[in-house]
Amino acid sequence: MSLSAKDKEIVKAFWAKVSGRADNIGGDAVARMLTVYPQTKTYFSHWKDLSPSSAPVRKHGGMVAATITDAVNKIDDLAGSLLTLSELHAFTLRVDPANFKILAQNILVVLATMFPVDFTPEVHMALDKFLAALARALSVKYR
Amino acid sequence: MVVWTDFERTTIQDIFSKINYAVVGQAAFSRCLIVYPWTQRYFGQFGNLYNAAAIASNPKVAAHGKVIMEALEKAVKDMDNIKATYAELSALHSEKLQVDPDNFMLLGDCLTIVVASQLGKNFTAEVHAAFQKFLAVVVSSLRRQYY
């Protein structure tokens, strides 16, 4: 399930359209993930406030969004561009990679709520593949 | 035993009272066949599923989408008995249709996306959580008769 040239085109075009709201997208996705899949909260016990509007949640959402924007720009070398983040997640954070899929689904749901017309099945598939590729790149250093 | 909060019950019933089964069913089911094309393996008799445009305009896909929503409505109408409601459907999917149960949540995820796009900002994290819980119970009930 690798990214075709067409997938990359679709991802770049769609992200260009929505990147103005990237911070909101990231923040909403993280907040939503913590509410809908409460087991993900176990990774954030060091945050005092896990509510959707809290500063750490919004900040983390912003970081996720910035990483996605960066990854879109380096879409031809995801493993390379995410190497440091992969090491962080593998050795320090030790997030079970199954959770990458969960966050990805929440990102897609947020995009559906914000961009119902543009988030067509073709865009949905390309983004789903892209986020899966991102997750794979993040998992590279795990073992 | 599934315990539903008042908020969860009201939310699920509210969502299903608002959506058009034909529209949402067609949108969710066709999206599943497009985004997760391996799910097409169960629908060889549906005719042309060759590309997204064909799937989106396929009348058998649309009809089946509506069937799925009507089946979900059974669970909405009796939320305390979802396991019993789906016992027969579970056996059907396992023994006759031989559907890999991992596919159930793929359809569930697409349905979530379609409902999210319809409700927009009203599909809050709390509403989403209630919907996800409902789908998890439905999927678990559909998986029960597999052996």
PDB file of C-alpha atoms in Angstrom:
ATOM      1  CA  MET A   1       0.000   0.000   0.000  1.00  0.00           C
ATOM      2  CA  SER A   2       2.624   2.507  -1.033  1.00  0.00           C
ATOM      3  CA  LEU A   3       1.842   6.050  -2.103  1.00  0.00           C
ATOM      4  CA  SER A   4       1.328   6.404  -5.843  1.00  0.00           C
ATOM      5  CA  ALA A   5       2.184   9.618  -7.671  1.00  0.00           C
ATOM      6  CA  LYS A   6      -1.545  10.371  -7.800  1.00  0.00           C
ATOM      7  CA  ASP A   7      -1.908   9.860  -4.021  1.00  0.00           C
ATOM      8  CA  LYS A   8       0.954  12.310  -3.388  1.00  0.00           C
ATOM      9  CA  GLU A   9      -0.667  14.867  -5.696  1.00  0.00           C
ATOM     10  CA  ILE A  10      -3.992  14.573  -3.914  1.00  0.00           C
ATOM     11  CA  VAL A  11      -2.394  14.830  -0.452  1.00  0.00           C
ATOM     12  CA  LYS A  12      -0.336  17.891  -1.405  1.00  0.00           C
ATOM     13  CA  ALA A  13      -3.304  19.656  -3.017  1.00  0.00           C
ATOM     14  CA  PHE A  14      -5.664  18.950  -0.136  1.00  0.00           C
ATOM     15  CA  TRP A  15      -3.151  19.869   2.570  1.00  0.00           C
ATOM     16  CA  ALA A  16      -2.352  23.132   0.756  1.00  0.00           C
ATOM     17  CA  LYS A  17      -6.073  23.921   0.903  1.00  0.00           C
ATOM     18  CA  VAL A  18      -6.442  23.183   4.616  1.00  0.00           C
ATOM     19  CA  SER A  19      -3.031  24.018   6.085  1.00  0.00           C
ATOM     20  CA  GLY A  20      -4.230  27.467   7.144  1.00  0.00           C
ATOM     21  CA  ARG A  21      -6.226  25.673   9.822  1.00  0.00           C
ATOM     22  CA  ALA A  22      -3.554  23.072  10.560  1.00  0.00           C
ATOM     23  CA  ASP A  23      -3.192  24.089  14.216  1.00  0.00           C
ATOM     24  CA  ASN A  24      -6.934  23.681  14.783  1.00  0.00           C
ATOM     25  CA  ILE A  25      -6.964  20.386  12.940  1.00  0.00           C
ATOM     26  CA  GLY A  26      -4.126  19.035  15.085  1.00  0.00           C
ATOM     27  CA  GLY A  27      -5.555  20.343  18.349  1.00  0.00           C
ATOM     28  CA  ASP A  28      -9.042  19.005  17.631  1.00  0.00           C
ATOM     29  CA  ALA A  29      -7.682  15.629  16.582  1.00  0.00           C
ATOM     30  CA  VAL A  30      -5.636  15.177  19.761  1.00  0.00           C
ATOM     31  CA  ALA A  31      -8.506  16.390  21.956  1.00  0.00           C
ATOM     32  CA  ARG A  32     -10.929  14.094  20.175  1.00  0.00           C
ATOM     33  CA  MET A  33      -8.549  11.106  20.482  1.00  0.00           C
ATOM     34  CA  LEU A  34      -8.274  11.590  24.265  1.00  0.00           C
ATOM     35  CA  THR A  35     -12.072  11.655  24.600  1.00  0.00           C
ATOM     36  CA  VAL A  36     -13.089   8.955  22.134  1.00  0.00           C
ATOM     37  CA  TYR A  37     -10.221   6.534  22.860  1.00  0.00           C
ATOM     38  CA  PRO A  38      -9.550   7.194  26.542  1.00  0.00           C
ATOM     39  CA  GLN A  39      -6.803   4.561  26.714  1.00  0.00           C
ATOM     40  CA  THR A  40      -4.605   7.089  24.869  1.00  0.00           C
ATOM     41  CA  LYS A  41      -4.702   9.311  27.947  1.00  0.00           C
ATOM     42  CA  THR A  42      -2.264   6.896  29.587  1.00  0.00           C
ATOM     43  CA  TYR A  43       0.556   8.513  27.612  1.00  0.00           C
ATOM     44  CA  PHE A  44      -0.180  11.979  28.934  1.00  0.00           C
ATOM     45  CA  SER A  45      -0.321  11.511  32.686  1.00  0.00           C
ATOM     46  CA  HIS A  46       2.300  14.255  32.963  1.00  0.00           C
ATOM     47  CA  TRP A  47      -0.239  16.847  31.784  1.00  0.00           C
ATOM     48  CA  LYS A  48      -2.337  18.346  34.537  1.00  0.00           C
ATOM     49  CA  ASP A  49      -5.186  19.225  32.226  1.00  0.00           C
ATOM     50  CA  LEU A  50      -6.395  16.817  29.520  1.00  0.00           C
ATOM     51  CA  SER A  51      -9.464  18.815  28.548  1.00  0.00           C
ATOM     52  CA  PRO A  52      -9.899  19.755  24.861  1.00  0.00           C
ATOM     53  CA  SER A  53      -9.090  23.420  25.326  1.00  0.00           C
ATOM     54  CA  SER A  54      -6.131  22.944  27.646  1.00  0.00           C
ATOM     55  CA  ALA A  55      -2.781  24.439  26.698  1.00  0.00           C
ATOM     56  CA  PRO A  56      -0.815  21.150  26.529  1.00  0.00           C
ATOM     57  CA  VAL A  57      -3.479  19.517  24.329  1.00  0.00           C
ATOM     58  CA  ARG A  58      -3.595  22.447  21.896  1.00  0.00           C
ATOM     59  CA  LYS A  59       0.205  22.722  21.875  1.00  0.00           C
ATOM     60  CA  HIS A  60       0.617  19.036  21.149  1.00  0.00           C
ATOM     61  CA  GLY A  61      -1.965  19.307  18.388  1.00  0.00           C
ATOM     62  CA  GLY A  62       0.058  22.145  16.893  1.00  0.00           C
ATOM     63  CA  MET A  63       3.187  19.953  16.973  1.00  0.00           C
ATOM     64  CA  VAL A  64       1.362  17.094  15.252  1.00  0.00           C
ATOM     65  CA  ALA A  65       0.038  19.480  12.588  1.00  0.00           C
ATOM     66  CA  ALA A  66       3.478  20.975  11.969  1.00  0.00           C
ATOM     67  CA  THR A  67       4.949  17.482  11.579  1.00  0.00           C
ATOM     68  CA  ILE A  68       2.274  16.566   9.044  1.00  0.00           C
ATOM     69  CA  THR A  69       2.902  19.772   7.065  1.00  0.00           C
ATOM     70  CA  ASP A  70       6.627  19.008   7.076  1.00  0.00           C
ATOM     71  CA  ALA A  71       5.968  15.405   6.036  1.00  0.00           C
ATOM     72  CA  VAL A  72       3.768  16.553   3.140  1.00  0.00           C
ATOM     73  CA  ASN A  73       6.669  18.669   1.901  1.00  0.00           C
ATOM     74  CA  LYS A  74       9.051  15.713   2.211  1.00  0.00           C
ATOM     75  CA  ILE A  75       6.559  13.149   0.991  1.00  0.00           C
ATOM     76  CA  ASP A  76       9.166  11.361  -1.109  1.00  0.00           C
ATOM     77  CA  ASP A  77      11.319  10.541   1.925  1.00  0.00           C
ATOM     78  CA  LEU A  78       9.089  10.045   4.935  1.00  0.00           C
ATOM     79  CA  ALA A  79      11.437   7.642   6.714  1.00  0.00           C
ATOM     80  CA  GLY A  80      14.334  10.074   6.393  1.00  0.00           C
ATOM     81  CA  SER A  81      12.423  13.139   7.460  1.00  0.00           C
ATOM     82  CA  LEU A  82      10.893  11.376  10.489  1.00  0.00           C
ATOM     83  CA  LEU A  83      14.029   9.580  11.704  1.00  0.00           C
ATOM     84  CA  THR A  84      14.532  11.720  14.833  1.00  0.00           C
ATOM     85  CA  LEU A  85      10.847  11.551  15.741  1.00  0.00           C
ATOM     86  CA  SER A  86      10.929   7.815  15.245  1.00  0.00           C
ATOM     87  CA  GLU A  87      13.827   7.482  17.666  1.00  0.00           C
ATOM     88  CA  LEU A  88      11.962   9.648  20.168  1.00  0.00           C
ATOM     89  CA  HIS A  89       8.782   7.556  19.950  1.00  0.00           C
ATOM     90  CA  ALA A  90      10.706   4.272  19.991  1.00  0.00           C
ATOM     91  CA  PHE A  91      13.215   4.805  22.774  1.00  0.00           C
ATOM     92  CA  THR A  92      11.863   7.573  24.955  1.00  0.00           C
ATOM     93  CA  LEU A  93       8.092   7.804  24.573  1.00  0.00           C
ATOM     94  CA  ARG A  94       7.548   4.136  23.730  1.00  0.00           C
ATOM     95  CA  VAL A  95       4.081   4.703  22.312  1.00  0.00           C
ATOM     96  CA  ASP A  96       2.488   1.493  21.108  1.00  0.00           C
ATOM     97  CA  PRO A  97       2.329   1.955  17.326  1.00  0.00           C
ATOM     98  CA  ALA A  98      -1.314   0.840  17.276  1.00  0.00           C
ATOM     99  CA  ASN A  99      -2.078   4.295  18.625  1.00  0.00           C
ATOM    100  CA  PHE A 100      -0.771   5.967  15.464  1.00  0.00           C
ATOM    101  CA  LYS A 101      -3.720   4.451  13.641  1.00  0.00           C
ATOM    102  CA  ILE A 102      -6.078   5.817  16.286  1.00  0.00           C
ATOM    103  CA  LEU A 103      -4.729   9.358  15.979  1.00  0.00           C
ATOM    104  CA  ALA A 104      -4.878   9.060  12.183  1.00  0.00           C
ATOM    105  CA  GLN A 105      -8.573   8.131  12.301  1.00  0.00           C
ATOM    106  CA  ASN A 106      -9.265  11.127  14.521  1.00  0.00           C
ATOM    107  CA  ILE A 107      -7.427  13.428  12.105  1.00  0.00           C
ATOM    108  CA  LEU A 108      -9.611  12.092   9.284  1.00  0.00           C
ATOM    109  CA  VAL A 109     -12.803  12.643  11.313  1.00  0.00           C
ATOM    110  CA  VAL A 110     -11.773  16.242  12.075  1.00  0.00           C
ATOM    111  CA  LEU A 111     -11.116  16.833   8.370  1.00  0.00           C
ATOM    112  CA  ALA A 112     -14.571  15.422   7.587  1.00  0.00           C
ATOM    113  CA  THR A 113     -16.214  17.817  10.049  1.00  0.00           C
ATOM    114  CA  MET A 114     -14.274  20.848   8.800  1.00  0.00           C
ATOM    115  CA  PHE A 115     -14.165  20.138   5.057  1.00  0.00           C
ATOM    116  CA  PRO A 116     -17.178  17.934   4.267  1.00  0.00           C
ATOM    117  CA  VAL A 117     -17.256  18.825   0.573  1.00  0.00           C
ATOM    118  CA  ASP A 118     -13.512  18.568  -0.129  1.00  0.00           C
ATOM    119  CA  PHE A 119     -13.015  15.377   1.895  1.00  0.00           C
ATOM    120  CA  THR A 120     -14.194  13.107  -0.918  1.00  0.00           C
ATOM    121  CA  PRO A 121     -13.649   9.321  -0.852  1.00  0.00           C
ATOM    122  CA  GLU A 122     -10.568   9.766  -3.097  1.00  0.00           C
ATOM    123  CA  VAL A 123      -9.052  12.376  -0.786  1.00  0.00           C
ATOM    124  CA  HIS A 124      -9.982  10.193   2.217  1.00  0.00           C
ATOM    125  CA  MET A 125      -8.156   7.194   0.732  1.00  0.00           C
ATOM    126  CA  ALA A 126      -5.040   9.165  -0.231  1.00  0.00           C
ATOM    127  CA  LEU A 127      -4.837  10.738   3.221  1.00  0.00           C
ATOM    128  CA  ASP A 128      -5.481   7.418   4.956  1.00  0.00           C
ATOM    129  CA  LYS A 129      -2.582   5.910   2.988  1.00  0.00           C
ATOM    130  CA  PHE A 130      -0.384   8.939   3.714  1.00  0.00           C
ATOM    131  CA  LEU A 131      -1.052   8.827   7.455  1.00  0.00           C
ATOM    132  CA  ALA A 132      -0.383   5.074   7.430  1.00  0.00           C
ATOM    133  CA  ALA A 133       2.926   5.737   5.662  1.00  0.00           C
ATOM    134  CA  LEU A 134       3.706   8.387   8.302  1.00  0.00           C
ATOM    135  CA  ALA A 135       2.940   5.846  11.024  1.00  0.00           C
ATOM    136  CA  ARG A 136       5.229   3.308   9.376  1.00  0.00           C
ATOM    137  CA  ALA A 137       8.021   5.891   9.205  1.00  0.00           C
ATOM    138  CA  LEU A 138       7.464   6.680  12.886  1.00  0.00           C
ATOM    139  CA  SER A 139       7.728   2.980  13.740  1.00  0.00           C
ATOM    140  CA  VAL A 140      10.995   2.417  11.859  1.00  0.00           C
ATOM    141  CA  LYS A 141      13.250   2.554  14.922  1.00  0.00           C
ATOM    142  CA  TYR A 142      11.060   0.454  17.231  1.00  0.00           C
ATOM    143  CA  ARG A 143      12.827  -2.855  16.747  1.00  0.00           C
TER     144      ARG A 143
ATOM    145  CA  MET B   1     -23.846  -5.876  29.959  1.00  0.00           C
ATOM    146  CA  VAL B   2     -23.552  -2.553  28.221  1.00  0.00           C
ATOM    147  CA  VAL B   3     -24.347   0.450  30.365  1.00  0.00           C
ATOM    148  CA  TRP B   4     -25.487   3.492  28.428  1.00  0.00           C
ATOM    149  CA  THR B   5     -25.516   6.955  29.957  1.00  0.00           C
ATOM    150  CA  ASP B   6     -28.535   9.170  29.242  1.00  0.00           C
ATOM    151  CA  PHE B   7     -26.303  11.338  27.094  1.00  0.00           C
ATOM    152  CA  GLU B   8     -25.202   8.328  25.021  1.00  0.00           C
ATOM    153  CA  ARG B   9     -28.756   7.062  24.497  1.00  0.00           C
ATOM    154  CA  THR B  10     -30.073  10.464  23.506  1.00  0.00           C
ATOM    155  CA  THR B  11     -27.104  11.135  21.249  1.00  0.00           C
ATOM    156  CA  ILE B  12     -27.419   7.878  19.306  1.00  0.00           C
ATOM    157  CA  GLN B  13     -31.164   8.215  18.903  1.00  0.00           C
ATOM    158  CA  ASP B  14     -30.770  11.843  17.895  1.00  0.00           C
ATOM    159  CA  ILE B  15     -28.180  11.057  15.215  1.00  0.00           C
ATOM    160  CA  PHE B  16     -30.300   8.300  13.695  1.00  0.00           C
ATOM    161  CA  SER B  17     -33.411  10.457  13.707  1.00  0.00           C
ATOM    162  CA  LYS B  18     -31.571  13.200  11.809  1.00  0.00           C
ATOM    163  CA  ILE B  19     -29.870  11.211   9.056  1.00  0.00           C
ATOM    164  CA  ASN B  20     -31.346  10.057   5.765  1.00  0.00           C
ATOM    165  CA  TYR B  21     -30.698   6.292   5.623  1.00  0.00           C
ATOM    166  CA  ALA B  22     -30.521   6.133   1.832  1.00  0.00           C
ATOM    167  CA  VAL B  23     -28.056   9.031   1.585  1.00  0.00           C
ATOM    168  CA  VAL B  24     -25.843   8.137   4.535  1.00  0.00           C
ATOM    169  CA  GLY B  25     -25.969   4.411   3.783  1.00  0.00           C
ATOM    170  CA  GLN B  26     -24.900   4.911   0.180  1.00  0.00           C
ATOM    171  CA  ALA B  27     -22.188   7.387   1.175  1.00  0.00           C
ATOM    172  CA  ALA B  28     -20.737   5.213   3.945  1.00  0.00           C
ATOM    173  CA  PHE B  29     -20.845   1.893   2.111  1.00  0.00           C
ATOM    174  CA  SER B  30     -19.451   3.294  -1.154  1.00  0.00           C
ATOM    175  CA  ARG B  31     -16.723   5.110   0.797  1.00  0.00           C
ATOM    176  CA  CYS B  32     -15.764   1.796   2.435  1.00  0.00           C
ATOM    177  CA  LEU B  33     -15.511   0.047  -0.957  1.00  0.00           C
ATOM    178  CA  ILE B  34     -13.396   2.929  -2.306  1.00  0.00           C
ATOM    179  CA  VAL B  35     -11.106   3.628   0.657  1.00  0.00           C
ATOM    180  CA  TYR B  36     -10.638  -0.049   1.615  1.00  0.00           C
ATOM    181  CA  PRO B  37     -10.899  -1.755  -1.766  1.00  0.00           C
ATOM    182  CA  TRP B  38     -10.251  -5.243  -0.399  1.00  0.00           C
ATOM    183  CA  THR B  39     -13.763  -5.112   1.069  1.00  0.00           C
ATOM    184  CA  GLN B  40     -15.015  -5.462  -2.510  1.00  0.00           C
ATOM    185  CA  ARG B  41     -14.196  -9.170  -2.250  1.00  0.00           C
ATOM    186  CA  TYR B  42     -17.613  -9.788  -0.707  1.00  0.00           C
ATOM    187  CA  PHE B  43     -19.573  -8.041  -3.440  1.00  0.00           C
ATOM    188  CA  GLY B  44     -18.653  -9.798  -6.663  1.00  0.00           C
ATOM    189  CA  GLN B  45     -22.326  -9.897  -7.638  1.00  0.00           C
ATOM    190  CA  PHE B  46     -22.724  -6.101  -7.445  1.00  0.00           C
ATOM    191  CA  GLY B  47     -21.496  -5.464 -10.975  1.00  0.00           C
ATOM    192  CA  ASN B  48     -19.199  -2.579 -11.818  1.00  0.00           C
ATOM    193  CA  LEU B  49     -16.959  -1.646  -8.879  1.00  0.00           C
ATOM    194  CA  TYR B  50     -14.031  -0.818 -11.127  1.00  0.00           C
ATOM    195  CA  ASN B  51     -13.327   2.698  -9.894  1.00  0.00           C
ATOM    196  CA  ALA B  52     -14.608   5.312  -7.462  1.00  0.00           C
ATOM    197  CA  ALA B  53     -17.020   6.816  -9.996  1.00  0.00           C
ATOM    198  CA  ALA B  54     -18.499   3.407 -10.807  1.00  0.00           C
ATOM    199  CA  ILE B  55     -18.898   2.557  -7.114  1.00  0.00           C
ATOM    200  CA  ALA B  56     -20.460   5.926  -6.348  1.00  0.00           C
ATOM    201  CA  SER B  57     -23.107   5.492  -9.057  1.00  0.00           C
ATOM    202  CA  ASN B  58     -23.736   1.750  -8.583  1.00  0.00           C
ATOM    203  CA  PRO B  59     -27.419   1.188  -7.691  1.00  0.00           C
ATOM    204  CA  LYS B  60     -26.739  -2.125  -5.899  1.00  0.00           C
ATOM    205  CA  VAL B  61     -24.225  -0.352  -3.669  1.00  0.00           C
ATOM    206  CA  ALA B  62     -26.775   2.335  -2.877  1.00  0.00           C
ATOM    207  CA  ALA B  63     -29.468  -0.228  -2.108  1.00  0.00           C
ATOM    208  CA  HIS B  64     -27.176  -2.212   0.149  1.00  0.00           C
ATOM    209  CA  GLY B  65     -26.111   0.945   1.979  1.00  0.00           C
ATOM    210  CA  LYS B  66     -29.751   1.521   2.900  1.00  0.00           C
ATOM    211  CA  VAL B  67     -30.097  -2.111   4.050  1.00  0.00           C
ATOM    212  CA  ILE B  68     -27.136  -1.617   6.392  1.00  0.00           C
ATOM    213  CA  MET B  69     -28.626   1.539   7.919  1.00  0.00           C
ATOM    214  CA  GLU B  70     -31.980  -0.169   8.449  1.00  0.00           C
ATOM    215  CA  ALA B  71     -30.176  -3.028  10.188  1.00  0.00           C
ATOM    216  CA  LEU B  72     -28.357  -0.524  12.428  1.00  0.00           C
ATOM    217  CA  GLU B  73     -31.685   1.043  13.285  1.00  0.00           C
ATOM    218  CA  LYS B  74     -32.722  -2.235  14.926  1.00  0.00           C
ATOM    219  CA  ALA B  75     -29.927  -1.737  17.439  1.00  0.00           C
ATOM    220  CA  VAL B  76     -30.859   1.906  17.983  1.00  0.00           C
ATOM    221  CA  LYS B  77     -34.444   0.911  18.755  1.00  0.00           C
ATOM    222  CA  ASP B  78     -33.374  -1.614  21.413  1.00  0.00           C
ATOM    223  CA  MET B  79     -30.033  -0.464  22.756  1.00  0.00           C
ATOM    224  CA  ASP B  80     -30.141  -2.757  25.772  1.00  0.00           C
ATOM    225  CA  ASN B  81     -30.403  -5.892  23.631  1.00  0.00           C
ATOM    226  CA  ILE B  82     -27.987  -5.389  20.793  1.00  0.00           C
ATOM    227  CA  LYS B  83     -26.314  -8.780  21.321  1.00  0.00           C
ATOM    228  CA  ALA B  84     -29.636 -10.611  20.934  1.00  0.00           C
ATOM    229  CA  THR B  85     -30.771  -8.376  18.080  1.00  0.00           C
ATOM    230  CA  TYR B  86     -27.749  -9.356  15.985  1.00  0.00           C
ATOM    231  CA  ALA B  87     -27.423 -13.045  16.861  1.00  0.00           C
ATOM    232  CA  GLU B  88     -28.856 -14.149  13.512  1.00  0.00           C
ATOM    233  CA  LEU B  89     -26.981 -11.531  11.479  1.00  0.00           C
ATOM    234  CA  SER B  90     -23.784 -12.584  13.212  1.00  0.00           C
ATOM    235  CA  ALA B  91     -24.302 -16.225  12.257  1.00  0.00           C
ATOM    236  CA  LEU B  92     -25.126 -15.125   8.702  1.00  0.00           C
ATOM    237  CA  HIS B  93     -21.923 -13.081   8.350  1.00  0.00           C
ATOM    238  CA  SER B  94     -19.852 -15.865   9.838  1.00  0.00           C
ATOM    239  CA  GLU B  95     -21.271 -19.015   8.268  1.00  0.00           C
ATOM    240  CA  LYS B  96     -22.836 -17.955   5.000  1.00  0.00           C
ATOM    241  CA  LEU B  97     -21.130 -14.709   3.970  1.00  0.00           C
ATOM    242  CA  GLN B  98     -17.772 -15.598   5.559  1.00  0.00           C
ATOM    243  CA  VAL B  99     -16.831 -11.968   6.142  1.00  0.00           C
ATOM    244  CA  ASP B 100     -13.563 -11.333   8.009  1.00  0.00           C
ATOM    245  CA  PRO B 101     -14.876  -9.536  11.099  1.00  0.00           C
ATOM    246  CA  ASP B 102     -12.028  -7.027  10.989  1.00  0.00           C
ATOM    247  CA  ASN B 103     -13.959  -5.503   8.094  1.00  0.00           C
ATOM    248  CA  PHE B 104     -16.846  -4.473  10.343  1.00  0.00           C
ATOM    249  CA  MET B 105     -14.925  -1.596  11.906  1.00  0.00           C
ATOM    250  CA  LEU B 106     -13.692  -0.461   8.485  1.00  0.00           C
ATOM    251  CA  LEU B 107     -17.322   0.153   7.548  1.00  0.00           C
ATOM    252  CA  GLY B 108     -17.878   1.654  11.002  1.00  0.00           C
ATOM    253  CA  ASP B 109     -15.025   4.102  10.471  1.00  0.00           C
ATOM    254  CA  CYS B 110     -16.468   5.188   7.123  1.00  0.00           C
ATOM    255  CA  LEU B 111     -19.905   5.643   8.662  1.00  0.00           C
ATOM    256  CA  THR B 112     -18.321   7.809  11.365  1.00  0.00           C
ATOM    257  CA  ILE B 113     -16.675   9.962   8.709  1.00  0.00           C
ATOM    258  CA  VAL B 114     -19.962  10.417   6.815  1.00  0.00           C
ATOM    259  CA  VAL B 115     -21.924  11.274   9.970  1.00  0.00           C
ATOM    260  CA  ALA B 116     -19.105  13.648  10.983  1.00  0.00           C
ATOM    261  CA  SER B 117     -19.284  15.444   7.643  1.00  0.00           C
ATOM    262  CA  GLN B 118     -23.064  15.781   7.970  1.00  0.00           C
ATOM    263  CA  LEU B 119     -23.033  17.098  11.539  1.00  0.00           C
ATOM    264  CA  GLY B 120     -19.906  19.260  11.206  1.00  0.00           C
ATOM    265  CA  LYS B 121     -19.054  21.021  14.439  1.00  0.00           C
ATOM    266  CA  ASN B 122     -22.056  19.370  16.122  1.00  0.00           C
ATOM    267  CA  PHE B 123     -20.105  16.109  15.906  1.00  0.00           C
ATOM    268  CA  THR B 124     -18.251  17.060  19.063  1.00  0.00           C
ATOM    269  CA  ALA B 125     -15.716  14.765  20.759  1.00  0.00           C
ATOM    270  CA  GLU B 126     -18.432  13.670  23.231  1.00  0.00           C
ATOM    271  CA  VAL B 127     -20.933  12.878  20.459  1.00  0.00           C
ATOM    272  CA  HIS B 128     -18.152  11.085  18.562  1.00  0.00           C
ATOM    273  CA  ALA B 129     -17.311   9.046  21.680  1.00  0.00           C
ATOM    274  CA  ALA B 130     -20.944   7.962  22.078  1.00  0.00           C
ATOM    275  CA  PHE B 131     -21.149   7.001  18.405  1.00  0.00           C
ATOM    276  CA  GLN B 132     -17.866   5.082  18.620  1.00  0.00           C
ATOM    277  CA  LYS B 133     -19.145   3.173  21.666  1.00  0.00           C
ATOM    278  CA  PHE B 134     -22.360   2.292  19.828  1.00  0.00           C
ATOM    279  CA  LEU B 135     -20.375   1.014  16.837  1.00  0.00           C
ATOM    280  CA  ALA B 136     -18.077  -0.984  19.125  1.00  0.00           C
ATOM    281  CA  VAL B 137     -21.088  -2.711  20.688  1.00  0.00           C
ATOM    282  CA  VAL B 138     -22.593  -3.430  17.259  1.00  0.00           C
ATOM    283  CA  VAL B 139     -19.292  -4.839  15.955  1.00  0.00           C
ATOM    284  CA  SER B 140     -18.777  -6.934  19.073  1.00  0.00           C
ATOM    285  CA  SER B 141     -22.288  -8.383  18.693  1.00  0.00           C
ATOM    286  CA  LEU B 142     -21.660  -9.172  15.044  1.00  0.00           C
ATOM    287  CA  ARG B 143     -18.447 -10.956  15.988  1.00  0.00           C
ATOM    288  CA  ARG B 144     -20.078 -13.107  18.663  1.00  0.00           C
ATOM    289  CA  GLN B 145     -21.196 -16.043  16.537  1.00  0.00           C
ATOM    290  CA  TYR B 146     -17.822 -16.559  14.831  1.00  0.00           C
ATOM    291  CA  TYR B 147     -15.989 -19.726  15.734  1.00  0.00           C
TER     292      TYR B 147
END
